[in-house]
Tab-separated table of C-alpha atoms and ligand atoms in Angstrom:
chain	number	residue	atom	x	y	z
A	914	MET	CA	-0.238	-0.102	-0.359
A	915	GLN	CA	1.074	3.569	-0.776
A	916	ILE	CA	0.207	6.252	1.740
A	917	ASP	CA	1.270	9.638	0.583
A	918	VAL	CA	1.108	12.774	2.913
A	919	PHE	CA	0.966	16.367	2.316
A	920	THR	CA	1.985	18.423	4.849
A	921	LEU	CA	3.336	21.802	5.990
A	922	VAL	CA	5.645	19.875	9.094
A	923	PRO	CA	7.196	16.477	6.750
A	924	HIS	CA	9.809	16.123	9.899
A	925	ALA	CA	7.034	15.464	12.623
A	926	PHE	CA	6.315	12.146	11.175
A	927	GLY	CA	9.952	10.841	12.115
A	928	TRP	CA	9.074	9.491	15.077
A	929	LEU	CA	6.261	7.498	13.618
A	930	THR	CA	8.292	5.892	11.095
A	931	GLU	CA	10.832	4.597	13.662
A	932	ARG	CA	8.732	2.979	15.723
A	933	ARG	CA	6.108	-0.241	15.355
A	934	PRO	CA	3.942	-1.113	13.528
A	935	VAL	CA	4.868	1.557	10.484
A	936	ALA	CA	8.789	0.695	11.078
A	937	ALA	CA	7.515	-3.001	10.593
A	938	VAL	CA	6.020	-2.413	7.175
A	939	LEU	CA	7.778	0.218	5.617
A	940	GLY	CA	9.584	-0.627	2.221
A	941	THR	CA	7.542	-3.930	2.132
A	942	MET	CA	3.661	-3.223	3.008
A	943	LEU	CA	3.851	0.415	3.353
A	944	ASP	CA	5.251	3.018	1.165
A	945	LEU	CA	5.270	6.106	3.152
A	946	ARG	CA	6.153	9.374	1.556
A	947	LEU	CA	6.411	13.067	3.014
A	948	PHE	CA	5.330	15.719	0.756
A	949	SER	CA	5.674	19.504	2.052
A	950	TYR	CA	3.288	22.116	-0.089
A	951	ARG	CA	6.143	24.518	0.401
A	952	ASP	CA	8.467	22.569	-1.999
A	953	TYR	CA	5.608	23.187	-4.932
A	954	THR	CA	4.224	26.087	-4.221
A	955	PRO	CA	3.723	28.352	-7.644
A	956	LEU	CA	4.082	31.545	-5.246
A	957	ARG	CA	7.040	33.314	-3.947
A	958	ALA	CA	9.006	33.011	-0.675
A	959	ALA	CA	7.673	29.297	0.083
A	960	GLN	CA	4.173	31.266	0.789
A	961	VAL	CA	1.098	28.411	0.896
A	962	ASP	CA	-1.712	30.357	2.559
A	963	ASP	CA	-3.302	33.283	2.547
A	964	GLU	CA	-6.145	36.256	4.504
A	965	PRO	CA	-9.586	34.658	4.258
A	966	TYR	CA	-11.718	36.408	1.781
A	967	GLY	CA	-14.281	38.099	3.689
A	968	GLY	CA	-11.890	39.227	6.721
A	969	GLY	CA	-11.296	36.926	10.064
A	970	ALA	CA	-8.425	35.788	11.801
A	971	GLY	CA	-6.040	33.110	10.533
A	972	MET	CA	-5.001	31.956	6.968
A	973	VAL	CA	-6.413	29.865	4.825
A	974	LEU	CA	-4.556	26.958	2.799
A	975	ARG	CA	-4.511	28.026	-0.610
A	976	VAL	CA	-6.428	25.963	-3.178
A	977	ASP	CA	-3.658	26.653	-6.233
A	978	VAL	CA	-0.878	25.746	-3.699
A	979	VAL	CA	-2.593	22.180	-3.177
A	980	ALA	CA	-3.680	21.860	-6.593
A	981	ALA	CA	0.342	22.560	-7.746
A	982	ALA	CA	1.648	19.751	-5.559
A	983	LEU	CA	-0.963	17.151	-6.264
A	984	ASP	CA	-0.073	17.902	-10.177
A	985	ALA	CA	3.751	17.653	-9.351
A	986	VAL	CA	3.267	14.250	-7.669
A	987	TYR	CA	0.691	12.658	-9.713
A	988	GLY	CA	0.591	14.678	-12.862
A	989	GLY	CA	-2.908	15.602	-12.556
A	990	SER	CA	-5.719	14.338	-9.944
A	991	PRO	CA	-4.808	11.093	-8.484
A	992	SER	CA	-7.228	8.127	-9.180
A	993	HIS	CA	-7.213	7.009	-5.679
A	994	ARG	CA	-8.648	8.395	-2.598
A	995	VAL	CA	-7.487	11.885	-1.759
A	996	VAL	CA	-8.448	12.366	2.180
A	997	ALA	CA	-8.671	15.650	3.992
A	998	LEU	CA	-7.624	15.840	7.338
A	999	THR	CA	-10.556	18.336	9.154
A	1000	PRO	CA	-12.508	17.990	12.375
A	1001	GLN	CA	-15.502	18.671	9.666
A	1002	GLY	CA	-15.294	15.495	8.392
A	1003	ARG	CA	-17.057	12.378	8.843
A	1004	GLN	CA	-15.544	10.845	12.437
A	1005	LEU	CA	-12.977	8.184	12.122
A	1006	THR	CA	-13.868	4.865	12.965
A	1007	GLN	CA	-12.255	0.989	13.130
A	1008	GLU	CA	-14.802	0.351	9.851
A	1009	ILE	CA	-13.488	3.223	7.876
A	1010	VAL	CA	-9.803	2.533	9.197
A	1011	GLU	CA	-10.293	-1.517	7.854
A	1012	GLU	CA	-11.863	-0.109	4.610
A	1013	LEU	CA	-9.072	2.494	4.090
A	1014	ALA	CA	-6.159	-0.558	4.778
A	1015	GLY	CA	-7.861	-2.207	1.911
A	1016	GLU	CA	-7.009	0.441	-0.670
A	1017	ASP	CA	-4.006	0.121	-2.652
A	1018	ALA	CA	-3.398	3.652	-2.499
A	1019	LEU	CA	-4.190	6.783	-0.240
A	1020	THR	CA	-3.455	10.265	-0.094
A	1021	LEU	CA	-3.781	12.300	2.908
A	1022	LEU	CA	-4.054	16.282	3.178
A	1023	SER	CA	-3.254	17.981	6.432
A	1024	ALA	CA	-3.597	21.781	7.299
A	1025	ARG	CA	-2.608	24.185	9.616
A	1026	PHE	CA	-3.817	27.641	10.919
A	1027	GLU	CA	-7.646	28.214	9.895
A	1028	GLY	CA	-7.895	25.234	7.637
A	1029	PHE	CA	-8.680	24.543	3.772
A	1030	ASP	CA	-9.867	26.486	1.145
A	1031	GLU	CA	-13.026	24.624	0.732
A	1032	ARG	CA	-12.651	24.442	-2.780
A	1033	ILE	CA	-9.828	21.943	-1.633
A	1034	LEU	CA	-12.498	19.885	-0.064
A	1035	THR	CA	-15.057	19.791	-2.815
A	1036	HIS	CA	-12.521	19.449	-5.797
A	1037	LEU	CA	-9.539	17.882	-4.905
A	1038	CYS	CA	-10.830	15.452	-2.348
A	1039	SER	CA	-12.867	12.375	-2.084
A	1040	ASP	CA	-13.366	12.402	1.850
A	1041	ALA	CA	-12.943	14.429	4.798
A	1042	ILE	CA	-12.188	12.605	7.597
A	1043	SER	CA	-11.681	13.661	11.500
A	1044	ILE	CA	-10.373	12.012	14.199
A	1045	GLY	CA	-12.810	13.437	16.555
A	1046	PRO	CA	-15.021	16.354	17.778
A	1047	TYR	CA	-12.237	18.686	18.748
A	1048	VAL	CA	-9.873	20.907	17.496
A	1049	LEU	CA	-6.079	20.471	16.948
A	1050	SER	CA	-3.336	22.828	15.755
A	1051	GLY	CA	-2.826	20.753	12.555
A	1052	GLY	CA	-3.761	18.022	10.429
A	1053	GLU	CA	-0.066	16.384	11.031
A	1054	LEU	CA	-1.276	14.438	14.187
A	1055	PRO	CA	-4.523	13.436	12.532
A	1056	ALA	CA	-2.330	11.955	9.644
A	1057	MET	CA	-0.227	9.797	11.929
A	1058	VAL	CA	-3.111	8.557	13.423
A	1059	MET	CA	-4.301	7.279	10.379
A	1060	VAL	CA	-1.510	6.060	9.001
A	1061	ASP	CA	-0.372	4.102	12.421
A	1062	ALA	CA	-4.384	2.815	12.711
A	1063	VAL	CA	-4.127	1.564	8.806
A	1064	ALA	CA	-0.205	0.468	8.541
A	1065	ARG	CA	-1.058	-2.060	11.971
A	1066	LEU	CA	-3.531	-3.596	9.637
A	1067	LEU	CA	-1.301	-4.644	7.166
A	1068	PRO	CA	0.193	-8.235	7.083
A	1069	GLY	CA	3.647	-8.212	9.487
A	1070	ALA	CA	2.722	-4.954	11.152
A	1071	LEU	CA	2.180	-6.967	14.417
A	1072	ALA	CA	4.265	-9.545	14.897
A	1073	ASP	CA	1.500	-11.832	17.211
A	1074	GLU	CA	-1.583	-10.870	14.725
A	1075	SER	CA	-2.932	-9.175	17.988
A	1076	HIS	CA	-5.060	-6.791	15.858
A	1077	ARG	CA	-7.298	-9.966	15.232
A	1078	ILE	CA	-8.723	-9.788	18.863
A	1079	GLU	CA	-9.218	-6.222	20.248
A	1080	SER	CA	-11.612	-3.388	20.494
A	1081	PHE	CA	-13.719	-3.057	17.867
A	1082	SER	CA	-12.799	-6.235	16.015
A	1083	ARG	CA	-15.348	-8.520	14.210
A	1084	GLU	CA	-14.073	-11.117	16.776
A	1085	LEU	CA	-15.727	-9.187	19.441
A	1086	GLU	CA	-18.985	-8.512	17.591
A	1087	GLY	CA	-17.454	-4.744	17.305
A	1088	GLY	CA	-17.290	-4.152	21.060
A	1089	LEU	CA	-14.470	-3.718	23.443
A	1090	GLU	CA	-11.820	-6.141	24.467
A	1091	TYR	CA	-11.584	-7.518	27.761
A	1092	PRO	CA	-9.122	-6.719	30.640
A	1093	HIS	CA	-5.943	-8.014	30.567
A	1094	TYR	CA	-3.615	-8.241	34.158
A	1095	THR	CA	0.373	-9.263	34.436
A	1096	ARG	CA	2.422	-10.290	36.917
A	1097	PRO	CA	2.542	-9.745	40.213
A	1098	ALA	CA	-0.716	-12.044	40.712
A	1099	GLU	CA	-1.205	-9.881	43.886
A	1100	PHE	CA	-0.268	-6.059	44.541
A	1101	ARG	CA	-1.480	-4.171	47.624
A	1102	GLY	CA	-4.069	-6.922	47.754
A	1103	TRP	CA	-5.467	-6.313	44.491
A	1104	ARG	CA	-5.654	-9.685	43.120
A	1105	VAL	CA	-5.455	-10.866	39.671
A	1106	PRO	CA	-9.001	-12.470	38.928
A	1107	ASP	CA	-8.773	-16.397	39.496
A	1108	VAL	CA	-10.102	-17.639	36.648
A	1109	LEU	CA	-7.105	-16.167	34.828
A	1110	LEU	CA	-4.700	-18.571	36.943
A	1111	SER	CA	-6.555	-21.276	36.383
A	1112	GLY	CA	-4.825	-22.865	33.129
A	1113	ASP	CA	-8.174	-23.572	32.073
A	1114	HIS	CA	-8.366	-22.317	28.976
A	1115	LYS	CA	-12.090	-22.913	28.148
A	1116	ARG	CA	-13.123	-20.997	30.830
A	1117	ILE	CA	-10.421	-18.129	30.575
A	1118	GLU	CA	-12.129	-17.963	27.306
A	1119	ASP	CA	-15.651	-17.631	28.251
A	1120	TRP	CA	-14.516	-15.104	30.699
A	1121	ARG	CA	-13.086	-12.751	28.550
A	1122	ARG	CA	-16.068	-12.957	25.676
A	1123	GLU	CA	-18.351	-12.546	29.022
A	1124	GLN	CA	-16.060	-9.315	30.087
A	1125	SER	CA	-15.928	-7.879	26.320
A	1126	ARG	CA	-19.484	-8.215	26.610
A	1127	ALA	CA	-20.288	-6.620	29.599
A	1128	ARG	CA	-18.131	-3.820	28.939
A	1129	SER	CA	-19.484	-3.215	25.386
A	1130	VAL	CA	-22.964	-2.368	26.863
A	1131	HIS	CA	-23.523	1.194	27.189
B	2281	SAM	C1	-6.987	24.880	13.807
B	2281	SAM	S1	-7.677	23.632	12.513
B	2281	SAM	C2	-8.463	24.319	11.882
B	2281	SAM	C3	-10.368	24.216	12.347
B	2281	SAM	C4	-11.327	24.905	11.492
B	2281	SAM	N1	-10.981	26.511	11.390
B	2281	SAM	C5	-12.474	24.686	11.608
B	2281	SAM	O1	-12.800	25.014	12.816
B	2281	SAM	O2	-13.159	23.808	11.548
B	2281	SAM	C6	-6.536	23.744	11.539
B	2281	SAM	C7	-6.348	21.883	10.826
B	2281	SAM	O3	-5.950	20.904	11.943
B	2281	SAM	C8	-6.121	19.783	11.297
B	2281	SAM	N2	-7.093	19.238	12.127
B	2281	SAM	C9	-7.528	19.840	13.248
B	2281	SAM	N3	-8.590	19.017	14.309
B	2281	SAM	C10	-8.920	17.930	13.466
B	2281	SAM	C11	-9.559	16.967	13.567
B	2281	SAM	N4	-10.319	16.726	14.883
B	2281	SAM	N5	-9.405	15.805	13.159
B	2281	SAM	C12	-8.807	15.808	11.385
B	2281	SAM	N6	-7.803	16.960	11.230
B	2281	SAM	C13	-7.843	18.036	12.460
B	2281	SAM	C14	-7.171	20.172	9.805
B	2281	SAM	O4	-6.140	19.624	9.033
B	2281	SAM	C15	-7.570	21.916	9.884
B	2281	SAM	O5	-7.450	22.298	8.504
């Protein structure tokens, strides 16, 4: 899968690419490319944004700048999905992550300041996605959230296939995962449930399903 991220802060992605799951699939199942709008802007002095028409605070990412960046990289509009990261988009869920992980290629557009010129959303993007109902200062963290969530579903990303049974998975009927415990078995009088120490795999499995269902009921 190829994921291209367009950003004003490409170096922000350093940490993400050095760690699992992304590091595990980079160069094999995942080709992650980072592009700076400033490298493609047709404007002078690496300008990428401008004041909003009608007045008001903040700067708006220009449509001609984003179009120039897409043209330079793809020679026009890409045939794959182009996702704008915006708090006004469809809210990200595990279902959407799974859907996106099935794509061969994906482009993520992030903005800063006041956000995108609306024409970027209406003419240059196929999707608008929000990572939650709150406002961050830029699209870099949302892009990293998306890359991490998608990358961990790619074959080889996780050594132990642990994403097969986890919160929101089909295996748990879309519900929340059961609780986990590790050593020590008792700490300050707080004991690990006896069933987990029993060695009885059937009972443990039943207990986990029951716990998962109980915590998934709202
Ligand atoms: C300060 S925000 C702009 C908010 C915009 N003026 C509004 O009120 O809807 C700057 C940029 O950060 C990114 N961003 C902020 N919050 C986000 C969220 N919850 N999900 C996805 N992207 C977000 C987007 O790329 C956005 O254009």
